[in-house]
Coordinates of C-alpha atoms in Angstrom, one line a residue:
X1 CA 143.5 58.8 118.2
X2 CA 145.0 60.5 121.5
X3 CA 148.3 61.9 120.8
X4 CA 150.6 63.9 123.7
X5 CA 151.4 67.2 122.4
X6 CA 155.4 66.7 124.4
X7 CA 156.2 62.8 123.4
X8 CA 159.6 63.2 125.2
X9 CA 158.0 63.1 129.0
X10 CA 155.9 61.4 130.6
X11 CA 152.1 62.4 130.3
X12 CA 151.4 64.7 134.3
X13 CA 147.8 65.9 135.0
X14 CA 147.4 69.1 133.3
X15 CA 149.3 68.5 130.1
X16 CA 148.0 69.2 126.4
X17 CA 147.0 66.5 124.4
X18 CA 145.9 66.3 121.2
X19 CA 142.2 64.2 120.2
X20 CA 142.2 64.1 116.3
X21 CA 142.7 67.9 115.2
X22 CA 141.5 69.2 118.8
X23 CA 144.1 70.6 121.4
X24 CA 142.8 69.6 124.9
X25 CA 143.7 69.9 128.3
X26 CA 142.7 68.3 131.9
X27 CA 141.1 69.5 134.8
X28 CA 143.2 69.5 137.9
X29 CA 141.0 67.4 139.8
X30 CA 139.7 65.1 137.3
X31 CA 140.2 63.8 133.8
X32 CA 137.4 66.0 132.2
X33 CA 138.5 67.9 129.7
X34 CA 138.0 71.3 127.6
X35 CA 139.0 73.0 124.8
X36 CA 141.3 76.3 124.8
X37 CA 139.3 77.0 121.5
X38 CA 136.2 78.6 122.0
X39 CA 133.4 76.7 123.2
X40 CA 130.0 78.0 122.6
X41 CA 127.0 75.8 123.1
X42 CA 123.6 77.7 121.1
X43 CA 119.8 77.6 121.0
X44 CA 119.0 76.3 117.9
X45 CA 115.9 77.8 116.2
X46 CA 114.0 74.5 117.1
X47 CA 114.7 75.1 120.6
X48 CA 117.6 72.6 120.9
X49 CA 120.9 72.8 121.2
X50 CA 124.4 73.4 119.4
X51 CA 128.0 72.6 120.4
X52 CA 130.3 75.1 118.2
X53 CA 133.9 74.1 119.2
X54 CA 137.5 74.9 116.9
X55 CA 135.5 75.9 113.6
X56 CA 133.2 72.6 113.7
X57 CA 129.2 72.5 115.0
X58 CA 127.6 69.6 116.3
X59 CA 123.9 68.6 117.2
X60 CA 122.9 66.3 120.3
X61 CA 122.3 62.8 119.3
X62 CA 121.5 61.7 122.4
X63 CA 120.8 62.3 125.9
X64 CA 122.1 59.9 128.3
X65 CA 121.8 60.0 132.0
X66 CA 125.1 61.4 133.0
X67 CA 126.6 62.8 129.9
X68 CA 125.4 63.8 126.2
X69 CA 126.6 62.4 122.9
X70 CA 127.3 65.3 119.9
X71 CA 127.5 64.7 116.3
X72 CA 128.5 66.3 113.4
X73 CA 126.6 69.2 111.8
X74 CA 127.3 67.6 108.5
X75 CA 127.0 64.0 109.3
X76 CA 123.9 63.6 106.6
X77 CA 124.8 66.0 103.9
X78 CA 128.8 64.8 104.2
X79 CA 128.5 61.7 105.8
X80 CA 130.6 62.7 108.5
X81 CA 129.6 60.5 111.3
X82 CA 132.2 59.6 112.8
X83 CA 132.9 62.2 115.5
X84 CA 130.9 61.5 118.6
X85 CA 131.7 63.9 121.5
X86 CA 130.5 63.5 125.2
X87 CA 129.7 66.2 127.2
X88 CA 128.0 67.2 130.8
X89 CA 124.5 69.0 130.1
X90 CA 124.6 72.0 128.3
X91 CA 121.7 73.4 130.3
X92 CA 124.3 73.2 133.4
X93 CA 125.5 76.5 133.6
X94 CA 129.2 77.5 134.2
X95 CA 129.7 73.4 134.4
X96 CA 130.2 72.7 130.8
X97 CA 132.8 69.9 130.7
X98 CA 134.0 67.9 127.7
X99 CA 134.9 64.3 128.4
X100 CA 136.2 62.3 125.1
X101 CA 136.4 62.6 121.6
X102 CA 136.2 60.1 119.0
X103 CA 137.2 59.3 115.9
X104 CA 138.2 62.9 112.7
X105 CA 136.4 64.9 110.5
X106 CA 136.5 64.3 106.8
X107 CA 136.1 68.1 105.7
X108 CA 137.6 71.4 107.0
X109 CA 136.7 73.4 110.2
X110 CA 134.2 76.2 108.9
X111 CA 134.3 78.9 111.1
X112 CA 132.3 81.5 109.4
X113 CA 129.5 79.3 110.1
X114 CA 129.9 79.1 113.7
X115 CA 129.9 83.4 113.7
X116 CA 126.9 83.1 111.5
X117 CA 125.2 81.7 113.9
X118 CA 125.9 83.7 116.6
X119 CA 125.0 86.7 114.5
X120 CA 121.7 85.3 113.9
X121 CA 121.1 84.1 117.6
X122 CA 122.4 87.6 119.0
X123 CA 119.9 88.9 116.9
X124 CA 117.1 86.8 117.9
X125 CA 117.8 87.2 121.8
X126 CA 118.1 90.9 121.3
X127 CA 114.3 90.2 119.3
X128 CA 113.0 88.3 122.5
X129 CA 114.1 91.5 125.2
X130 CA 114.0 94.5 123.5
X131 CA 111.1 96.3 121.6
X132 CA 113.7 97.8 119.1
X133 CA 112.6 97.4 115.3
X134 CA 113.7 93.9 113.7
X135 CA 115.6 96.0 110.7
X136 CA 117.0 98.3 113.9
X137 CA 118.3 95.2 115.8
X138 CA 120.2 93.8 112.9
X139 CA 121.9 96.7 111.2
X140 CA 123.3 97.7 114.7
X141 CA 124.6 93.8 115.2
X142 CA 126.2 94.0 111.3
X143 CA 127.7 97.4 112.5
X144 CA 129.4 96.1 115.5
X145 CA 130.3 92.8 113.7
X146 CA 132.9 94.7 111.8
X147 CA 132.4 91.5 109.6
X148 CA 135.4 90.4 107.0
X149 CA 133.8 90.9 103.3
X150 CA 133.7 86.7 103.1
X151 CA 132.0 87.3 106.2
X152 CA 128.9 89.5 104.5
X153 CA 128.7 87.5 101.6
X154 CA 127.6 84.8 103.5
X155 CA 125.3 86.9 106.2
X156 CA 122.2 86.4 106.0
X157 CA 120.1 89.6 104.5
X158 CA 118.0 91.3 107.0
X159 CA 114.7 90.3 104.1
X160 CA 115.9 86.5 105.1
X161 CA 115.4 86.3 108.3
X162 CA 112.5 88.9 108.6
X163 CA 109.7 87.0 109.1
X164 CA 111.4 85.0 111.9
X165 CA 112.4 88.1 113.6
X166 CA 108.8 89.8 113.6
X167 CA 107.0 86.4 114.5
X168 CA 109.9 86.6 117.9
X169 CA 108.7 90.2 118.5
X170 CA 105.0 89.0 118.4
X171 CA 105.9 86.5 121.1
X172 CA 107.6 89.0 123.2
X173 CA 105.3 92.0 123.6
X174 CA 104.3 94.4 126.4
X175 CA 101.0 93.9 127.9
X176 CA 98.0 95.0 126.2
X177 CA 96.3 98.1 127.3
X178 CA 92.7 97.8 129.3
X179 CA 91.5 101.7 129.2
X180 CA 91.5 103.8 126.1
X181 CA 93.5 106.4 128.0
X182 CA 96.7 104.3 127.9
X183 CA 100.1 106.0 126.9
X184 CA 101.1 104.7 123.7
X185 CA 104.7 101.9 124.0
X186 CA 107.6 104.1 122.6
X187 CA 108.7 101.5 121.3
X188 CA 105.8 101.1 118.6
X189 CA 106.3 104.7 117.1
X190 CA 108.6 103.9 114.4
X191 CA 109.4 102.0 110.9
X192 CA 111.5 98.9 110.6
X193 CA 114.5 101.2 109.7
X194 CA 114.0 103.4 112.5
X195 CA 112.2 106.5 110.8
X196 CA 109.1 107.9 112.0
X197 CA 105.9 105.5 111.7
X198 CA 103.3 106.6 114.5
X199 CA 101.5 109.7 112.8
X200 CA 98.6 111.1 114.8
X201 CA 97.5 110.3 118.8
X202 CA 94.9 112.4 120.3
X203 CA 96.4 111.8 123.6
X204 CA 99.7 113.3 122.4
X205 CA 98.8 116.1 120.0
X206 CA 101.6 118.0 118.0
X207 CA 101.8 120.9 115.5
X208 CA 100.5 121.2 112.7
X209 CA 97.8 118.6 113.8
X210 CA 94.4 119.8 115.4
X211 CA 93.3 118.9 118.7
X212 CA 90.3 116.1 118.4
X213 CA 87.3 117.0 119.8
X214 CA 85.0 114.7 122.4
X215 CA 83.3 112.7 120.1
X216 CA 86.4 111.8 118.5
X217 CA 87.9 110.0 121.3
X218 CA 90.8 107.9 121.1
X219 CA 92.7 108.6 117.5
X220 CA 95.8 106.8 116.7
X221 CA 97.0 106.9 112.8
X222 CA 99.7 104.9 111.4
X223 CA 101.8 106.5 108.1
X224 CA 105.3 106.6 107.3
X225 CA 106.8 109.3 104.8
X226 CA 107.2 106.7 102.5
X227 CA 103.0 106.0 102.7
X228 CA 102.5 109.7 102.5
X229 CA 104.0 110.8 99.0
X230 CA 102.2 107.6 97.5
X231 CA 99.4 108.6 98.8
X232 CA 99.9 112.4 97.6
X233 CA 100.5 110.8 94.4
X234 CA 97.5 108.5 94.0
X235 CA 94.4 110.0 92.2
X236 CA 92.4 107.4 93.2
X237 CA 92.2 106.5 96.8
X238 CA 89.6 103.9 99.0
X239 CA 89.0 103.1 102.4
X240 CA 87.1 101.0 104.4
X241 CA 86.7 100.1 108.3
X242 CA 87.2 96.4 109.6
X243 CA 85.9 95.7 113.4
X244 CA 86.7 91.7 113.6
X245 CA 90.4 92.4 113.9
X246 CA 90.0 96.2 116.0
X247 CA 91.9 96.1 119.6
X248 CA 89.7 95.2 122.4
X249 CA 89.8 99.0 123.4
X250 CA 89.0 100.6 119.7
X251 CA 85.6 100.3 117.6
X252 CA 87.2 99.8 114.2
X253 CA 90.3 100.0 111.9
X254 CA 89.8 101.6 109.3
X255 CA 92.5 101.5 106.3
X256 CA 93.1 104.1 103.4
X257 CA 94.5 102.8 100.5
X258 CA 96.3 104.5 97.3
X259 CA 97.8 103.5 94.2
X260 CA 101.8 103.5 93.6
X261 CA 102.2 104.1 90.3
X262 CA 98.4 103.7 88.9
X263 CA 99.6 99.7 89.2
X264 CA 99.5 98.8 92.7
X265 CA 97.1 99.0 95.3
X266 CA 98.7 99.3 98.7
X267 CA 98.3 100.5 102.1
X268 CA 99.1 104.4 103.0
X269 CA 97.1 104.9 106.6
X270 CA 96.2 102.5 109.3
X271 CA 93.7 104.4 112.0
X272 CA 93.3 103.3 115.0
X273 CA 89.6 104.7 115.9
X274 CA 87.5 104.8 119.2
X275 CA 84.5 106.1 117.2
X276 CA 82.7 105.2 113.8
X277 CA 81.3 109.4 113.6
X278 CA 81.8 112.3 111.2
X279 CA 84.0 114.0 113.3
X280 CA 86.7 111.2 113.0
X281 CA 86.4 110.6 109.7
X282 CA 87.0 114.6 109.2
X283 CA 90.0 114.5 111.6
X284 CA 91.5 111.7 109.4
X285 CA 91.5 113.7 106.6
X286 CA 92.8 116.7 108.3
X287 CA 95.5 114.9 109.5
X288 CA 96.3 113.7 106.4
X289 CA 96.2 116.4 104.4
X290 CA 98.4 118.4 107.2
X291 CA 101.2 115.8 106.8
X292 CA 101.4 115.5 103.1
X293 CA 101.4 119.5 103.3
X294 CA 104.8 118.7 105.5
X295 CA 106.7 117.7 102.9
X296 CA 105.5 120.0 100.4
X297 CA 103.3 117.9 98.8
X298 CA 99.8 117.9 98.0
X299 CA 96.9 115.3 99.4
X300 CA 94.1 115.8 96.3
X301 CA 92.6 112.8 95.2
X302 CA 90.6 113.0 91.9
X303 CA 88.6 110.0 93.0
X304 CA 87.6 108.3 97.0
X305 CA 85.6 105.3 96.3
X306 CA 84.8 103.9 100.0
X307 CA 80.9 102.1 101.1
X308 CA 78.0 104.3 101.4
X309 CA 78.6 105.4 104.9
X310 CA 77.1 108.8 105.2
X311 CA 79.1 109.7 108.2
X312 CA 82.7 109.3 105.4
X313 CA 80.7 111.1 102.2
X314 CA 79.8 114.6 104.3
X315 CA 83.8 114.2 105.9
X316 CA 85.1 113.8 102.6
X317 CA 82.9 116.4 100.4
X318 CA 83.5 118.9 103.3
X319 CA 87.6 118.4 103.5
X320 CA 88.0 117.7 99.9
X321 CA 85.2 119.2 97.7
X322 CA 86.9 118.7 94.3
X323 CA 87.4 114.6 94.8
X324 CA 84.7 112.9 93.1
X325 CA 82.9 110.5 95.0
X326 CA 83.1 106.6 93.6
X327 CA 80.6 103.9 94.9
X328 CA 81.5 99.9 94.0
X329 CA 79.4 98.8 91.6
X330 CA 79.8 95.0 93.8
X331 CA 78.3 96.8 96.4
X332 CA 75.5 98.1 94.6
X333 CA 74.4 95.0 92.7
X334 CA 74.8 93.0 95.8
X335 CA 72.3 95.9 97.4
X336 CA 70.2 95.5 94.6
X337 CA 69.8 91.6 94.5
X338 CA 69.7 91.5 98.2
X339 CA 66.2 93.6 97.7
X340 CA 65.0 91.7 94.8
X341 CA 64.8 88.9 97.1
X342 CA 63.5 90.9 99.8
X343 CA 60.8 91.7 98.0
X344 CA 59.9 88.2 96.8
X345 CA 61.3 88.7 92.8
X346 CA 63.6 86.2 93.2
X347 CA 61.5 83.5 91.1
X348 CA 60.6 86.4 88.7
X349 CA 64.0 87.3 88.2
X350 CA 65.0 83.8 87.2
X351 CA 62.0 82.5 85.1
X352 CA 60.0 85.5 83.8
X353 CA 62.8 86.8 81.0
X354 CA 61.0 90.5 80.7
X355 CA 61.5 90.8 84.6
X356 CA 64.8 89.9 84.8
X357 CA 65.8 92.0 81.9
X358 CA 64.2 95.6 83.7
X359 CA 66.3 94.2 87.0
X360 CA 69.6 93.3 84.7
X361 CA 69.4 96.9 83.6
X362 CA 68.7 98.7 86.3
X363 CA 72.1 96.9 87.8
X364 CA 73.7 98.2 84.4
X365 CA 73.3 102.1 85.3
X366 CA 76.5 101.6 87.2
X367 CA 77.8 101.6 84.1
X368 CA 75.9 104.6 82.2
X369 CA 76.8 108.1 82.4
X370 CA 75.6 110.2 85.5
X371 CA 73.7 112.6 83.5
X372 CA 72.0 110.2 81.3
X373 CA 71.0 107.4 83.9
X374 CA 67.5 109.2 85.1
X375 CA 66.6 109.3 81.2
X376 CA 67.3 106.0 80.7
X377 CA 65.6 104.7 83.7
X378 CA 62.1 106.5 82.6
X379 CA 62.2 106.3 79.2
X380 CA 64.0 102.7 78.4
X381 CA 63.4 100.4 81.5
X382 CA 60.1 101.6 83.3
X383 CA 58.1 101.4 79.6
X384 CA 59.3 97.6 79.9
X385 CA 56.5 97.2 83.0
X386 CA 53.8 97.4 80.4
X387 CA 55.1 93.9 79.2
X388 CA 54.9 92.4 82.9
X389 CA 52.6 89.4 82.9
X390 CA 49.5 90.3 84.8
X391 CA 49.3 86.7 86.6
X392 CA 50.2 86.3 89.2
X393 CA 49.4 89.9 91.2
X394 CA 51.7 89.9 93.0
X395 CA 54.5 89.8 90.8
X396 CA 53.1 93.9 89.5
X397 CA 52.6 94.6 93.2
X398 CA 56.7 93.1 94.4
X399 CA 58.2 95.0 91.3
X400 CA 56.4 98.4 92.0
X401 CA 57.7 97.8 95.5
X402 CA 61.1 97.6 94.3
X403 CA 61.0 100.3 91.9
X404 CA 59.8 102.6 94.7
X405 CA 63.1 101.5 96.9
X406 CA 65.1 102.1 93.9
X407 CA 64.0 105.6 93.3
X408 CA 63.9 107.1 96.5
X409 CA 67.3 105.5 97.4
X410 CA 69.4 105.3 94.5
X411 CA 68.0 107.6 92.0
X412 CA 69.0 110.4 94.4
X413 CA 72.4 109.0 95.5
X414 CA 73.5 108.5 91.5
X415 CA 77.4 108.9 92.5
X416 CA 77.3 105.8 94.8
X417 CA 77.1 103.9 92.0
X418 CA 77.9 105.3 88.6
X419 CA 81.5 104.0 88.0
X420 CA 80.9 105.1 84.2
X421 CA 84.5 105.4 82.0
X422 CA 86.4 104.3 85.6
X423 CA 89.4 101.9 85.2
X424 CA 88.6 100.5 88.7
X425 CA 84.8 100.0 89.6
X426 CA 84.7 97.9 92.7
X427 CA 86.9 98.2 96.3
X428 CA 87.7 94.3 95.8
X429 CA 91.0 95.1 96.6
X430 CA 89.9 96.7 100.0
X431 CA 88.2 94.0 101.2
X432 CA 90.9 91.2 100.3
X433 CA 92.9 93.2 102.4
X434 CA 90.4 93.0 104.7
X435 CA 90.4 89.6 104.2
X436 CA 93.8 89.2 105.0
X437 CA 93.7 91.3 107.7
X438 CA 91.1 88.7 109.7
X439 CA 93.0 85.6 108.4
X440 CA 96.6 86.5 109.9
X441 CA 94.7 88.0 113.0
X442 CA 92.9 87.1 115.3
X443 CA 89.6 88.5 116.6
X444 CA 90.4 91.8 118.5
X445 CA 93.8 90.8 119.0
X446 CA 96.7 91.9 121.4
X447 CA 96.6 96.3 120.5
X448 CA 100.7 95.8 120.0
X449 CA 100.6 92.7 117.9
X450 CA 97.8 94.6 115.4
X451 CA 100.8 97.6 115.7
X452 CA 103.8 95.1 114.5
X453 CA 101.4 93.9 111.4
X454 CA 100.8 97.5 110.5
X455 CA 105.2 97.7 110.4
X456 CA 105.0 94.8 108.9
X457 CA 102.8 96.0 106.0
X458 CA 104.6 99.5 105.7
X459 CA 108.0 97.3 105.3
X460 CA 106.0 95.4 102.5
X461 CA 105.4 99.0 100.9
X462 CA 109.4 99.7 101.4
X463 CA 110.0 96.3 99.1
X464 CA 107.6 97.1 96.5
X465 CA 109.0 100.1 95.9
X466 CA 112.9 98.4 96.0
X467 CA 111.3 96.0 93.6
X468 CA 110.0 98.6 90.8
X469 CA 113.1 100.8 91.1
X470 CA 115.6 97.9 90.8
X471 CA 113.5 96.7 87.4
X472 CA 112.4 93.6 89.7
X473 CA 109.5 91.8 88.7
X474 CA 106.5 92.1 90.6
X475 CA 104.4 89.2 91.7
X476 CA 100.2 90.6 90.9
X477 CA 96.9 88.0 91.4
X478 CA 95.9 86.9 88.0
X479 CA 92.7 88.2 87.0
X480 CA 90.0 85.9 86.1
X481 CA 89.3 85.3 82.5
X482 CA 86.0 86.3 82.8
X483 CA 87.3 89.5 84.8
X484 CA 89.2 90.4 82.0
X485 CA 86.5 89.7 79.6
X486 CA 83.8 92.3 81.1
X487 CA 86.6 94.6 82.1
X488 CA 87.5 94.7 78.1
X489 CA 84.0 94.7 76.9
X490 CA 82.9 97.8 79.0
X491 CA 86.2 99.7 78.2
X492 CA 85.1 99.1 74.4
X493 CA 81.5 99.9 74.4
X494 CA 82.6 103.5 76.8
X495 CA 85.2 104.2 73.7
X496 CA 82.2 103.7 70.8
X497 CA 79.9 106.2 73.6
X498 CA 82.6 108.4 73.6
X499 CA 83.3 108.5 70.2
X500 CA 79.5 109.3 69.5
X501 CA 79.0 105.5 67.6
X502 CA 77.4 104.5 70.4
X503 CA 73.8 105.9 72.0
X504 CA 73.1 106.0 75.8
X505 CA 70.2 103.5 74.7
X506 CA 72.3 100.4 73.0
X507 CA 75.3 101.6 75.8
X508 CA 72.6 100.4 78.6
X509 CA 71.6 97.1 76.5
X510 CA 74.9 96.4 75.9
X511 CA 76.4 96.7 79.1
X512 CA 73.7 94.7 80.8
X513 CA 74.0 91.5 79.1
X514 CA 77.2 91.8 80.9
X515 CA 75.8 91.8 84.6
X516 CA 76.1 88.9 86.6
X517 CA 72.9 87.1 86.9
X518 CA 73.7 87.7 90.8
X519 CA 75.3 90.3 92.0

């Protein structure tokens, strides 16, 4: 219903009338007309378009040639559909006109909404064109807000719209550097909340941190404070390199993780590494250790358990000689099963039980004692050759073969494998974050867009630790029965050792009926 705001004179061009609750005026040369609320038309986040107008939103419902009909935000939920607006096109700028009204709404104006969305688009567009953090962006648009508190309660938290707002930055990133020389963005240096992020670049070397030297090349390590004391803190610590999802202009990434709280396995240094050498891996701990020194804490890991990269082992027993070195017992029964079918046993080790019992219990000296596994392989497993069928040949000939690898590989490198008495005997946990790693990147993606998943991570750190001090339950993979089972079985039989009710003999028996029958 049209209604003229002065019923005591005639209606002139240029009065106020009144359209259902709306106050409208109009235009001196024709009879478009606007509101003296505020108008505000917004992107929506499915790149259409809003109409925000006295407290009340509206959605296009159609596009017409020469004008565009509006509905009701809540004509679905509310069934308020009958307020159709027509407008000129929104995408018109400085020519947004509205022409007629129809028809009242059957709930009250809401305009908190309309500011919540503003909010939420300001921060978005500020997303798209600046490189500021996500977390930076929106605490400095809640500051300026100076919201009303009905206004925060219904804001949403920076955790809600988080994944939007880094998935925007992604889209709107600097170009990707071509020469490993490149200056590093400034705006990829720090955390989500603003604090330092960007540890180490051998282009840009800072006290206390060494100079790299030329094999090292190009040296760029990711840690925030926060990563840093957990890592101080974590007496076990593993690390591996990934190249799939390395920048075009690096050789690897390789990723240290440590333990929060003996519970949690999580991320405390993303490198960045031109070079897969000794030297790097020895500046990577130098670095390290340096920083945690910085805040008067100390980097001393009881145990590293990483692959059997030669190039990591010297780096680490040279920088840290009183961590104990930890191979993955996966690793080595996969390397042992890979050269029992290299050297043609495969057959044996299925069919002929004597064979695959010696092969079963040579993977089972993981689990044995360092100082007793030389013992038990001569005096328990190689007497068990005497019992090797004699038909066909070449069954005597394959398994000397492999008993000759064995010894002059693994017999001399006993801490690659022995994971005796060790609550965590395999870097699983590394390589599902590798895993991840290659799933939500692509193959030697964009350097910048690998830089915003490393904040991403570190904010993911930040959470878990919100979650344990707030008492906040904390969402951990379930473990596979069976997982449990051998993980409970091996703790029990290292107790009985321990105890002395239990000899280095029956320990090996016992702990290889619990060997996969592949690795």
């Amino acid at each position: 219903m049209v209604q003229l705001l002065d019923p005591t004179k005639p209606y002139e061009l240029g009065d106020a009338i009144k359209i259902g609750r709306h106050i409208l005026k109009s235009g001196a040369l024709s009879m478009k007309y606007w509101c003296e609320d505020d108008i505000t038309v917004s992107e929506t986040t499915a790149g259409g378009y809003m109409l925000n107008m006295a407290g009340y939103s509206y959605f296009v419902k159609h596009y017409g040639k020469s004008f565009i009909t509006w509905e009701c935000e809540y004509r679905r939920k509310q069934g308020c559909s009958s307020v159709v607006i027509r407008s000129s096109d929104p995408t018109m700028n400085n020519y947004f006109r509205i022409y007629s009204m129809q028809g009242e709404h059957i709930h009250e104006p809401a305009p908190n909404n309309v500011e919540l969305r503003r909010f939420k688009r300001r921060i978005r567009e500020r997303c798209r064109q600046e490189l500021s953090s996500p977390r930076t962006i929106y605490e400095d648009e809640l500051k300026k807000g100076k919201y009303s508190s009905e206004m925060l309660a219904i804001l949403p938290t920076f955790y809600n719209m988080q994944a939007q707002l880094y998935r925007i930055r992604k889209e709107n990133l600097p170009s990707s550097p071509t020469d490993p020389n490149f200056i590093l963005h400034p705006g990829f240096t720090a955390t989500d909340r603003g604090d330092r992020f960007l540890l180490y670049d051998s282009n840009n070397v800072q006290a206390p941190y060494a100079a790299p030297s030329s094999r090292v090349g190009r040296l760029i390590i990711y840690a925030s404070d926060l990563q840093l004391n957990i890592l101080s803190k974590s007496k076990r610590v593993g690390s591996d390199g990934t190249f799939e999802t390395a920048a075009q202009i690096t050789h690897q990434n390789y990723i240290i993780m440590g333990e929060y709280e003996e519970k949690y396995s999580v991320p405390v240094a993303f490198c960045l590494c031109e070079h897969k050498n000794y030297e790097t891996y020895q500046l990577i701990i130098q670095v390290l250790k340096a920083a945690v020194g910085t805040l008067k804490l100390d980097f001393q890991p009881m145990y590293w358990m990483s692959d059997y990269e030669a190039a990591l082992t010297k780096a680490i027993k040279k920088e840290l000689p009183r961590t104990k070195l930890l191979g993955c017992a996966s690793h080595y029964n996969q390397a042992i099963y890979r050269n029992i079918q290299t050297k043609g046993l495969q057959d044996a080790y299925q069919n002929v039980e004597v064979v695959r019992q010696i092969l079963r219990q040579i993977m089972a000296l993981a689990f044995i004692p360092s100082d007793q596994i030389k013992k038990l392989y001569n005096d328990v497993i190689k007497p068990q050759l005497n019992n090797v069928p004699k038909r066909p040949v070449s069954l005597s000939y394959n398994l000397n073969s492999f008993l000759k690898y064995y010894e002059s590989y693994w017999l001399t490198n006993i801490y690659k494998f022995c994971v005796f008495d060790q609550p965590t005997r395999t870097n699983n946990e590394l390589e599902g974050y590798n895993n991840k790693m290659n799933v939500q990147l692509a193959a030697h993606p964009h350097l910048y867009r690998l830089i915003t998943w490393f904040e991403k991570e570190e904010l993911l750190v930040q959470q878990l630790e919100m979650k344990i001090i707030s008492n906040v339950s904390v969402h951990k993979r379930k473990r596979a029965l069976t997982t449990i089972l051998i993980d409970e079985s091996l703790q029990s039989l290292w107790a009985s050792y321990k105890a002395g009710t239990l000899t280095p003999k029956r320990l090996l028996l016992e702990s290889s009926k619990w060997v996969a029958k592949k690795a």
